[in-house]
Coordinates of C-alpha atoms and ligand atoms in Angstrom, one line a residue:
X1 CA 85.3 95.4 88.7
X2 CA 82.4 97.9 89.6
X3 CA 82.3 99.1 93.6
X4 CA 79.3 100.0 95.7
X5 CA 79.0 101.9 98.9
X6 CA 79.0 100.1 102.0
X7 CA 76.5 101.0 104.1
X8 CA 74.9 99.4 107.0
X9 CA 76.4 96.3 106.0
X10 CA 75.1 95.6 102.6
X11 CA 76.5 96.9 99.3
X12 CA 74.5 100.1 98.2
X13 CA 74.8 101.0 94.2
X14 CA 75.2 105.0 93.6
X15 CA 72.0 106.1 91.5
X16 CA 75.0 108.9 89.9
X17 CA 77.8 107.9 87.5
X18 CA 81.0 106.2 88.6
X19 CA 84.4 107.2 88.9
X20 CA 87.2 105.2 87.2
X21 CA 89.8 102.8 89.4
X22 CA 93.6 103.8 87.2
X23 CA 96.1 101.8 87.8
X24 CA 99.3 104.3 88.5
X25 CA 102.3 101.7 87.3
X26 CA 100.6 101.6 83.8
X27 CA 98.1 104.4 83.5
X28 CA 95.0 101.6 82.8
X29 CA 92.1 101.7 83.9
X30 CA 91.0 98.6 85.7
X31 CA 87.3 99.1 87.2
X32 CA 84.9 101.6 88.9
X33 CA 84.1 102.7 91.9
X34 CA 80.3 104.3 93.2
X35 CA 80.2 108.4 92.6
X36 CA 78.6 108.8 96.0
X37 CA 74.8 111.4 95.7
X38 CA 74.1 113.2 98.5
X39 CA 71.4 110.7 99.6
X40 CA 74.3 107.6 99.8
X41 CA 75.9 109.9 102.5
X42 CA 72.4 110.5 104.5
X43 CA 72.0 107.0 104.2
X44 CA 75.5 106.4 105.6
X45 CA 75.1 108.9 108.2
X46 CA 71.1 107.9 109.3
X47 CA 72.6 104.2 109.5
X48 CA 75.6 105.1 111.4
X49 CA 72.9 107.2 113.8
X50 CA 70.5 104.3 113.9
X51 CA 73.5 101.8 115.1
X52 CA 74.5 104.4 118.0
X53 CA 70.7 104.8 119.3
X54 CA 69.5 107.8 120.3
X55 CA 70.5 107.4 123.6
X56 CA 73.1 104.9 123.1
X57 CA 70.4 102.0 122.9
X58 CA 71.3 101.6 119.4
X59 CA 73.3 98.0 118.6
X60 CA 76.5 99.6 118.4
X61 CA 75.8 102.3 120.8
X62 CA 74.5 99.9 123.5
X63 CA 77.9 97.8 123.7
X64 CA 80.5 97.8 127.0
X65 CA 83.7 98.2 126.6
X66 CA 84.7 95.2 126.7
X67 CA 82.5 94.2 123.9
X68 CA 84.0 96.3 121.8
X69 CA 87.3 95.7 122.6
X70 CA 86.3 92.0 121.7
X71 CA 84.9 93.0 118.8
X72 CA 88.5 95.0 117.6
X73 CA 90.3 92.4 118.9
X74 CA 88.4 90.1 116.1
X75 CA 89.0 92.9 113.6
X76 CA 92.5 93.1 114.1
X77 CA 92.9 88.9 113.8
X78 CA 91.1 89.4 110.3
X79 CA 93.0 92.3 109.3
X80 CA 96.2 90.2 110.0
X81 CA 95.4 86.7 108.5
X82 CA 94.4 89.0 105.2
X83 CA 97.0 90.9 105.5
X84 CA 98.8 90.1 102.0
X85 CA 95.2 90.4 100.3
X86 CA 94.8 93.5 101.5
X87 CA 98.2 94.4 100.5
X88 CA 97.8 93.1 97.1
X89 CA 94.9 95.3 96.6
X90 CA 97.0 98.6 98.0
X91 CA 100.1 98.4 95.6
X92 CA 97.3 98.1 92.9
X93 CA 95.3 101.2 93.5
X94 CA 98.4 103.2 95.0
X95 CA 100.8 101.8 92.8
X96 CA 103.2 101.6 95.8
X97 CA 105.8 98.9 96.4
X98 CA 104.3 95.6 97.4
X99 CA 107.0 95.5 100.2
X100 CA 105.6 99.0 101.2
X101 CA 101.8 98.3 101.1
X102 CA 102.8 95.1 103.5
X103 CA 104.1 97.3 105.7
X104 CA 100.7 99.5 105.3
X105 CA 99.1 96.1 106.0
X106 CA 101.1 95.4 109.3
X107 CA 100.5 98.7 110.4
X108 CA 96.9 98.6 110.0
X109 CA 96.3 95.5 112.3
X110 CA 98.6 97.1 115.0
X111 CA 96.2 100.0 115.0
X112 CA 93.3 97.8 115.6
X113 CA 94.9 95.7 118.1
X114 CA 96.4 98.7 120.2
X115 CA 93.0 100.7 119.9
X116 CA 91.3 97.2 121.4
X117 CA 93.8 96.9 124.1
X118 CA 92.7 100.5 125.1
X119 CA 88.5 100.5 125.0
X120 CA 88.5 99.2 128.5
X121 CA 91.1 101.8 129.9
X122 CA 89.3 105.1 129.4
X123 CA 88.4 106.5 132.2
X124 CA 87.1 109.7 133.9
X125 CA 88.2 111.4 137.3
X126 CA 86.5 112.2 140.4
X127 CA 87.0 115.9 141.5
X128 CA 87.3 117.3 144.8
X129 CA 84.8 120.0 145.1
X130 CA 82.5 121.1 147.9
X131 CA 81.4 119.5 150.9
X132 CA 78.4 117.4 150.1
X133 CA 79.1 117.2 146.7
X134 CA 80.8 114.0 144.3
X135 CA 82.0 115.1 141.1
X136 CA 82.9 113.1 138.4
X137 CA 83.9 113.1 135.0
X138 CA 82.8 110.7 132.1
X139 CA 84.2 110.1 128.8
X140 CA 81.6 109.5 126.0
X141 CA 81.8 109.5 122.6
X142 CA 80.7 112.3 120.0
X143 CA 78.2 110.1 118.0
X144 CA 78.9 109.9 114.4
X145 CA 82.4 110.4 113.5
X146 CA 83.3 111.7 109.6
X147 CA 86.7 110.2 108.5
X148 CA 87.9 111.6 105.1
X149 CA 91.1 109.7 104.0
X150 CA 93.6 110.7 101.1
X151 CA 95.4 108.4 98.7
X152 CA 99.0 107.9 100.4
X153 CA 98.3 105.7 103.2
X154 CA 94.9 104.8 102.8
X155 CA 94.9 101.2 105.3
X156 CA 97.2 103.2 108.0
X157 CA 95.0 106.4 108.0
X158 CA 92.1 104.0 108.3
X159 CA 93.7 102.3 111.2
X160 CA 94.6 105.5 113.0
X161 CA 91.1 107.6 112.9
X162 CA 88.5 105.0 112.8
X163 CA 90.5 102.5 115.1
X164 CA 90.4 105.2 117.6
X165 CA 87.0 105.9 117.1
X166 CA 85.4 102.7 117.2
X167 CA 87.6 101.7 120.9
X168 CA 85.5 104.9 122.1
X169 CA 82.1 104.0 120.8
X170 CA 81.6 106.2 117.8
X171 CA 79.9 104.9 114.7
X172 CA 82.2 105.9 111.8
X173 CA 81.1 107.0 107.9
X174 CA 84.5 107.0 105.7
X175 CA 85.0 108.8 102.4
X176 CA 88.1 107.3 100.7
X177 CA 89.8 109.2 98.2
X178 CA 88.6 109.2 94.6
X179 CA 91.9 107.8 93.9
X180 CA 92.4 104.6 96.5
X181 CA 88.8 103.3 97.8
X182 CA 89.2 99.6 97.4
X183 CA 91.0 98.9 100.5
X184 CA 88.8 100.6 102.7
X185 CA 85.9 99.1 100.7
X186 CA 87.0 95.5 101.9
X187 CA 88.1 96.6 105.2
X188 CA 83.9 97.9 105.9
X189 CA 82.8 94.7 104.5
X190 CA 85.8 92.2 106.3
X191 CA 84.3 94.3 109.6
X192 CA 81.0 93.0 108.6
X193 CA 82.4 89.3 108.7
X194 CA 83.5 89.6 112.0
X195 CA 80.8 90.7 113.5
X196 CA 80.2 94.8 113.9
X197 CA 76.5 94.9 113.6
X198 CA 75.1 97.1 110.9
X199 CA 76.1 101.3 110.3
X200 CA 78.8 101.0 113.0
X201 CA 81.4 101.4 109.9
X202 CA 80.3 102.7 106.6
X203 CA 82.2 103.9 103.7
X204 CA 80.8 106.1 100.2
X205 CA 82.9 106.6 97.8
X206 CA 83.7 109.3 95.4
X207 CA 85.1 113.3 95.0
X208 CA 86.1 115.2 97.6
X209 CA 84.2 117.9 96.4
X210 CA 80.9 116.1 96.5
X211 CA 81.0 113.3 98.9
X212 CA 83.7 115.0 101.0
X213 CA 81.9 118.5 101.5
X214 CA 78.5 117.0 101.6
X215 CA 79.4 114.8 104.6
X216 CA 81.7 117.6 106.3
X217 CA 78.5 119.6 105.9
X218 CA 75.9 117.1 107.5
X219 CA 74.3 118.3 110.3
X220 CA 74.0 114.9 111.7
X221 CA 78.0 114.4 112.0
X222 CA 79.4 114.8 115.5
X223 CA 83.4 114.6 114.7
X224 CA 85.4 115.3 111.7
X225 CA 88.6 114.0 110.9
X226 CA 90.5 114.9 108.0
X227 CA 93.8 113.7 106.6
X228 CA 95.0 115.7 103.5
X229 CA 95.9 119.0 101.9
X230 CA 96.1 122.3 103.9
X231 CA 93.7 123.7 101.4
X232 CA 91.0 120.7 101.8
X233 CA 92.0 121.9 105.4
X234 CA 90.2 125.0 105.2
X235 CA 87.5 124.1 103.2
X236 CA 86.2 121.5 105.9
X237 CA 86.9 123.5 109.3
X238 CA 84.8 126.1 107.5
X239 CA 82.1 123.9 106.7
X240 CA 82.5 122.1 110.1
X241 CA 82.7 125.5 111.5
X242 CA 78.5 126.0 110.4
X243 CA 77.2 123.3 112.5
X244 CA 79.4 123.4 115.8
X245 CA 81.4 120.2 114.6
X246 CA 84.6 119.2 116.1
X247 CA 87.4 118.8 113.6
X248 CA 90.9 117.2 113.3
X249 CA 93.0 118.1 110.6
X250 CA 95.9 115.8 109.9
X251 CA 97.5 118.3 107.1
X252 CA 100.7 118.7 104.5
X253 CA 104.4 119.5 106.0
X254 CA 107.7 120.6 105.1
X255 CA 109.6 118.8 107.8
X256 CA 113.3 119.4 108.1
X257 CA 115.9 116.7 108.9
X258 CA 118.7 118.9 110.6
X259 CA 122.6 117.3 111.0
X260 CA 125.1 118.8 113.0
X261 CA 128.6 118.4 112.8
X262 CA 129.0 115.7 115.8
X263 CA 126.4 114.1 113.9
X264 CA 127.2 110.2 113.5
X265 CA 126.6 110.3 109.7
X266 CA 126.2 106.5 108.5
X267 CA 123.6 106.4 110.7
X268 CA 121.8 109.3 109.4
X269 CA 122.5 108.6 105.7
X270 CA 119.9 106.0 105.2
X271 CA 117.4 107.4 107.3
X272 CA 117.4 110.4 105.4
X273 CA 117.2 108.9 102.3
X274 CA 114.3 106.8 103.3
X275 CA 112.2 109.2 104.6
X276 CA 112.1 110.8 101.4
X277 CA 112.0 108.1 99.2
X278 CA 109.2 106.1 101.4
X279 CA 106.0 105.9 99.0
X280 CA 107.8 107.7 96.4
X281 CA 107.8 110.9 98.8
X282 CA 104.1 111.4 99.1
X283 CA 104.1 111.0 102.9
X284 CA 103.1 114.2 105.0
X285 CA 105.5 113.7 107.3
X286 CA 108.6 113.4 104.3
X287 CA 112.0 114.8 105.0
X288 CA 111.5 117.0 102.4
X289 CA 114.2 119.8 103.5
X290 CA 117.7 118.5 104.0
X291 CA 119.6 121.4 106.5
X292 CA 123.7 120.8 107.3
X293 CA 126.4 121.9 109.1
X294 CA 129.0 123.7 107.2
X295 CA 131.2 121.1 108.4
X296 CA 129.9 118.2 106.7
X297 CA 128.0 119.5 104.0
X298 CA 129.9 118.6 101.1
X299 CA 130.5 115.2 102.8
X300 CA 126.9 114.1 103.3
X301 CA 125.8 115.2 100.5
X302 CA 128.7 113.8 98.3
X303 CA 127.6 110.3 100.2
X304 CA 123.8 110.9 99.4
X305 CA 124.5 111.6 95.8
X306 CA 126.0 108.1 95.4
X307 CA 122.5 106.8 97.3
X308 CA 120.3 108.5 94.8
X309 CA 121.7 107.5 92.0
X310 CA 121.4 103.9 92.9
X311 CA 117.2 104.6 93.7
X312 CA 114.8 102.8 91.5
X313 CA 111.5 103.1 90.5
X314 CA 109.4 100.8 89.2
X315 CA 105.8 98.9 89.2
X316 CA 104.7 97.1 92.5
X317 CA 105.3 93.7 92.5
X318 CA 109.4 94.2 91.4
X319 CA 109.2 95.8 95.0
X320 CA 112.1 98.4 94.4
X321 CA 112.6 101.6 95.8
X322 CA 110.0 103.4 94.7
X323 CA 106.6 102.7 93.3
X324 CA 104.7 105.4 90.6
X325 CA 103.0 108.5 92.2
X326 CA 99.3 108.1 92.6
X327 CA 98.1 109.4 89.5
X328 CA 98.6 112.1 86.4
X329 CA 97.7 114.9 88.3
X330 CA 100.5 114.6 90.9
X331 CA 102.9 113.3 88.2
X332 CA 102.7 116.5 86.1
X333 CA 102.4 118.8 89.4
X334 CA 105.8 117.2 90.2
X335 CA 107.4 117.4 86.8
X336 CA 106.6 121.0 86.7
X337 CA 107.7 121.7 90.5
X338 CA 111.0 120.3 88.4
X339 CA 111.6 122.2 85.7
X340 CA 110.8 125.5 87.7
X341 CA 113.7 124.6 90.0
X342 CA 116.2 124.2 87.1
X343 CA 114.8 126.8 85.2
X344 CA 115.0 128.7 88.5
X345 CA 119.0 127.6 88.7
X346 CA 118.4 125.2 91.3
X347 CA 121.4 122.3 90.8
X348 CA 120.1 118.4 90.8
X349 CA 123.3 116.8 92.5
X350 CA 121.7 113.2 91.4
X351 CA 119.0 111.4 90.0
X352 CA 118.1 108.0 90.5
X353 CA 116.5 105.7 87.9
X354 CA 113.2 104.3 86.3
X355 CA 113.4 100.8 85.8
X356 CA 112.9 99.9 82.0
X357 CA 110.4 96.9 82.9
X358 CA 107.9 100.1 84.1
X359 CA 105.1 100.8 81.6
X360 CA 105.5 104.0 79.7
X361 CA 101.9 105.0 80.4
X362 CA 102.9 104.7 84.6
X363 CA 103.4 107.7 86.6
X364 CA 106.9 107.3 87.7
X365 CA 109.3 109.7 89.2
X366 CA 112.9 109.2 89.7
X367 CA 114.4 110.5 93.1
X368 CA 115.9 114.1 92.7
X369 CA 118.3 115.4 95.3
X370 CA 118.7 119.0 94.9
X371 CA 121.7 121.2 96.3
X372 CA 121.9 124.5 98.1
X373 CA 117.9 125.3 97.5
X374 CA 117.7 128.9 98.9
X375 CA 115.6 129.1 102.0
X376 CA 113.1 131.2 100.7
X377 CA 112.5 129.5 97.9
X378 CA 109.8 127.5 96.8
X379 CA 111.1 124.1 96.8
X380 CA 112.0 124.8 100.0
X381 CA 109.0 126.1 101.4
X382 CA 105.7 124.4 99.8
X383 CA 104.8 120.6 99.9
X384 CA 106.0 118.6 96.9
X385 CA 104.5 115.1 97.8
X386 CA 107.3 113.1 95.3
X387 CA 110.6 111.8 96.0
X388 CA 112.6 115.5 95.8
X389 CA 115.0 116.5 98.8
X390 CA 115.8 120.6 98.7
X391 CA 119.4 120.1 100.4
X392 CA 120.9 123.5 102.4
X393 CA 123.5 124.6 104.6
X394 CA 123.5 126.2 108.1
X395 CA 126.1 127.7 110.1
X396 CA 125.0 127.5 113.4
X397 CA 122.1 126.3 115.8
X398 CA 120.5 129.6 116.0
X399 CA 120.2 129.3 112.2
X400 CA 119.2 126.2 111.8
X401 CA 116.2 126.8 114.2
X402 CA 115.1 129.9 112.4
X403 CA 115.3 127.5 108.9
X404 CA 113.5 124.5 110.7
X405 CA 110.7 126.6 111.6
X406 CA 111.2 129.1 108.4
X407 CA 108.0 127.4 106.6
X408 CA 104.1 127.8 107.1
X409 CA 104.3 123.5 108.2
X410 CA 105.0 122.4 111.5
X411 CA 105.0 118.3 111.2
X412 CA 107.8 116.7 112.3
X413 CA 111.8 117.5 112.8
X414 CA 114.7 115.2 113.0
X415 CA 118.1 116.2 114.5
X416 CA 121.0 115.0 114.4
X417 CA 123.3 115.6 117.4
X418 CA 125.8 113.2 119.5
X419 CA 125.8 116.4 121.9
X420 CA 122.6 115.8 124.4
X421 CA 122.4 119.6 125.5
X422 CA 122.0 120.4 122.6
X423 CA 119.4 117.7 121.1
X424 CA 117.0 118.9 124.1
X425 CA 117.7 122.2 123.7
X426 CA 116.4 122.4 119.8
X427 CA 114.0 119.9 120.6
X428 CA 112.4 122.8 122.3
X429 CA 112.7 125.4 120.3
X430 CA 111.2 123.7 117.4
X431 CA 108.0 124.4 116.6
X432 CA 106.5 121.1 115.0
X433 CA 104.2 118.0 116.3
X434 CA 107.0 115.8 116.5
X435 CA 110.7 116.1 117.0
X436 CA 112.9 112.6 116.2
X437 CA 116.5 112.8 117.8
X438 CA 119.0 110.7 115.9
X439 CA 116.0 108.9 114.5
X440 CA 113.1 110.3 112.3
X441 CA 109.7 108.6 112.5
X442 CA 110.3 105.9 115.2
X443 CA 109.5 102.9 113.0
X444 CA 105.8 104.2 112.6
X445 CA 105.3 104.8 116.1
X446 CA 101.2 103.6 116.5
X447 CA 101.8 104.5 120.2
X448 CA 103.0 107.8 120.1
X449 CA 100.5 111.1 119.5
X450 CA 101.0 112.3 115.8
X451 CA 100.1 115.5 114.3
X452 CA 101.0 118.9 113.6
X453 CA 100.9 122.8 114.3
X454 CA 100.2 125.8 112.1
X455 CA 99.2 125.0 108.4
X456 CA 100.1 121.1 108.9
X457 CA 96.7 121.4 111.0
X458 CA 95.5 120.6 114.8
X459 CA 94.7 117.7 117.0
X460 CA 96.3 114.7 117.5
X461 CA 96.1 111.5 115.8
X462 CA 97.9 108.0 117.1
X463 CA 98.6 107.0 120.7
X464 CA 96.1 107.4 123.7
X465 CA 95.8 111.2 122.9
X466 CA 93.7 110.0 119.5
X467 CA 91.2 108.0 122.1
X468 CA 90.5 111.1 124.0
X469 CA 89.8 113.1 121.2
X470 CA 87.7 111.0 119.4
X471 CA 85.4 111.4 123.2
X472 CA 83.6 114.2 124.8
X473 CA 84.0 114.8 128.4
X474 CA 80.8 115.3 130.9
X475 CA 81.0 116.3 134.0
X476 CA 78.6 114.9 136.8
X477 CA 77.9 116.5 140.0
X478 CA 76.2 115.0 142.9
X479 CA 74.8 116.5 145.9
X480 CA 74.5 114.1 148.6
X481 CA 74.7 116.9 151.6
Ligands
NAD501 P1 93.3 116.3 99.4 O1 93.2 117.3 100.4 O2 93.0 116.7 98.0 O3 92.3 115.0 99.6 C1 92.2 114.4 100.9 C2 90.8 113.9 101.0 O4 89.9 115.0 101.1 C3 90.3 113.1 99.9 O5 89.5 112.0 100.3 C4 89.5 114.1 99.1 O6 88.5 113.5 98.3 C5 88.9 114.9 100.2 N1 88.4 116.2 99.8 C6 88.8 117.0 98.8 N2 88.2 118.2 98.8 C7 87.3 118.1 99.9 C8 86.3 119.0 100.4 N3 86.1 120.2 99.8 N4 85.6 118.6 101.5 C9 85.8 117.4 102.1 N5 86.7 116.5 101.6 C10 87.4 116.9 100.5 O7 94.7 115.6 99.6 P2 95.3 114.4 98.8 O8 95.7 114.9 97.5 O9 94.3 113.3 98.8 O10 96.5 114.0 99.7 C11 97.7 114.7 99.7 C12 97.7 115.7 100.8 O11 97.4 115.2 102.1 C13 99.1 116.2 101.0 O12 99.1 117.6 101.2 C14 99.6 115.6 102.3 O13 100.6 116.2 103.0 C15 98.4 115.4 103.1 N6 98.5 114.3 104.0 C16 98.6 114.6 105.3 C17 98.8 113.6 106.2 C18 98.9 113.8 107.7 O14 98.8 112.9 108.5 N7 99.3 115.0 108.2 C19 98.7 112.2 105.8 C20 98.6 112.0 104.5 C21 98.4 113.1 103.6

């Protein structure tokens, strides 16, 4: 299997060298993907400029609303009748669960089909001003919107940024991670099929380094939207920062799951445990830090010891617990995040297990749950991105506030509390994107606005806020005396 760009509709071979496609659950490689040249990203970007027009004339550009919103609706139909192809292709290049990429899949079309719903229902504001004036306000979009996507979720991040981008009339240029392109590859080309005329959705492929800062840099890129590391982070806003470019960053976290005493505990047990173990932890918004109250301390984590220990990880299609982690790199980074804590004197409570049907060249992790992680250290303060939970106690809600917001990250919080003062009360004082009360990530929640504060980034992803940011807002004032 050898991958072009897609661009403008057609596949586009790189003039460059190619990158190899490794399959994580056995470590083989199983194709190639395009090493994108600077000229496959000006030929992305001048094709995504040509379909918006110069004054919105362009075919893409020149569409209503409505058209569009036709146009995503078809999109979202395809997405969903193809929906176990595109999943198949997902576990392979992740290596996550098939059960998990399906659920990648699902999430994917209901981006498309909310962002449709909502082309039509953007609307401006007339402002009361002067006598003899009418002001209004219009909402346009930026032009050519950058998406650079990481490896976790590729199909969902997909969904979120350039769903909301195409309902609000940008043309879109994606750079996939090195690691997981083919989904997006086959998304560009099934957008084709349906009927997006040519550079309204164009994808190049290859490093971050290259492809990545080359398009962040382009002078002829109106929006950028990043999902990934804090450090990527900087790198773009800086670059974005030379030619006046908008940016969202969509970054890493360190989110706490807090439990109280009240707090109804079988309820929160396997909420907990999934949201570490979901895509074998490598989800931004993992409940990576584990705080309790005194009270029930030794008994939820006596109860989430037996939990872990029943985890298993294994390759895709056996569709258990966990799949491998993404690739080499983030297994050794993980395995030596490990041995630090143990060599550190951190104490693994339980471990769960590696299936023996996984290949010995995949990159699988077992589930760790590790016990009274101090505060300050760094298992408990830096992203791990693999199925580890740093466990802690608190006394109080005054100290559990100051260790929920103790970290550079500011994602997402859950609490648990059967006392409603008190849920509201932390809510607020929490400083994070997101705050999940006896809950923690709503199911996915498509509709509701997504993102974070301090080094997990700026912005907001998800929902209706995602629409208005992917826009620009002009203001028109008419004197008619
Ligand atoms: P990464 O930052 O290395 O890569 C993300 C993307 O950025 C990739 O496509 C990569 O090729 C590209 N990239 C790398 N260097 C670049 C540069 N200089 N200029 C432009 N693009 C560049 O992150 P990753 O390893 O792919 O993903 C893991 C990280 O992403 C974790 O820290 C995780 O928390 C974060 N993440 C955040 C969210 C969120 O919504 N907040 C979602 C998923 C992942």
């Amino acid at each position: 299997m050898m991958k072009k760009h897609f661009i403008s509709n057609t596949w586009v071979a790189s003039q460059a060298a190619t990158i190899p496609v490794i399959d994580p659950s056995t470590g083989l490689n199983i194709g190639e993907i395009a090493r994108g040249e600077q000229q496959d990203v000006d030929a992305a970007v001048a094709a995504a400029r040509a379909a918006i027009g110069g004054t919105f004339d362009g075919p893409w550009g020149c569409l209503s609303a409505v058209q569009r919103s036709q146009l995503l609706y078809r999109f979202f139909a395809a997405i969903s009748e193809r929906a176990e192809e595109l999943a198949a292709i997902e576990a392979v290049d992740t290596g996550k669960s098939l059960k998990t990429a399906r659920a990648d899949a699902v999430a994917l079309a209901r981006y498309f089909e909310y962002y449709a719903g909502a082309c039509d229902k953007l609307q401006g504001q007339t402002l009361p001003y002067e006598v003899g004036y009418l002001v209004m306000t219009i909402r346009e979009p930026h032009g050519v919107t950058a998406h650079v996507v990481p490896w976790n979720y590729p199909m969902q991040i997909f969904g979120r940024t350039v769903g909301a981008s195409l309902a609000a009339g940008n043309a879109c240029v994606v750079k996939p991670a090195e690691d997981a392109s083919l989904s997006l590859l086959r998304l560009a080309e099934l957008a084709a099929e349906v009927g997006f005329p040519p550079g309204a959705l164009n994808v190049v492929t290859g490093y971050g380094h290259e492809v990545g800062a080359w398009l962040c840099a382009h002078p002829g890129i109106d929006h950028i939207s990043l999902t990934g590391s804090t450090a990527t982070g900087r790198l773009v806003a800086e670059a974005a920062a030379k030619h006046q470019c908008p940016v969202t960053l969509e970054l890493g976290g360190k989110s706490p799951q807090i439990v109280f005493d009240d707090a109804d505990l079988d309820a929160a047990l396997p909420v907990i445990v999934n949201s570490i173990v979901q895509n074998a932890g490598q989800t931004c918004s993992a409940g990576s830090r584990l705080l309790v109250q005194r009270g029930v301390y030794e008994t939820l984590l006596d109860a989430l010891a037996h939990r872990f220990r029943a985890l298993r990880s294994g390759p895709p299609a056996l569709e258990l617990d966990m799949g491998p982690l993404v690739n080499r790199k983030q297994y050794d980074q993980v395995k030596s995040i490990l041995l630090r804590a143990e060599t550190d004197g951190m104490r693994v409570m339980a471990r769960g297990e590696v299936h023996p049907e996984a290949a010995s060249g995949g990159f699988y992790q077992e589930a760790v749950l590790l016990r009274d992680v101090p505060h300050e250290h760094g298992i408990a303060q830096h992203e791990i991105f693999g199925p580890v939970l740093a466990a802690m106690p608190f006394d109080d809600e005054a100290d559990a506030i100051r260790l929920a917001n103790g970290t550079d990250y500011g994602l997402v919080a859950g609490v648990w509390t059967s006392d409603g003062a008190r849920q509201l009360r932390i809510a607020r004082k929490l400083r994070c994107g997101q705050v999940f009360i006896n809950n923690y990530g709503a199911g996915g929640g498509v509709e509701l606005p997504f993102g974070g504060v301090k080094s997990s980034g700026y912005g907001r992803e998800k929902g209706f806020e995602a629409l208005l940011g992917f826009t620009v807002l002009k203001t028109i004032a008419v004197k008619h005396g």
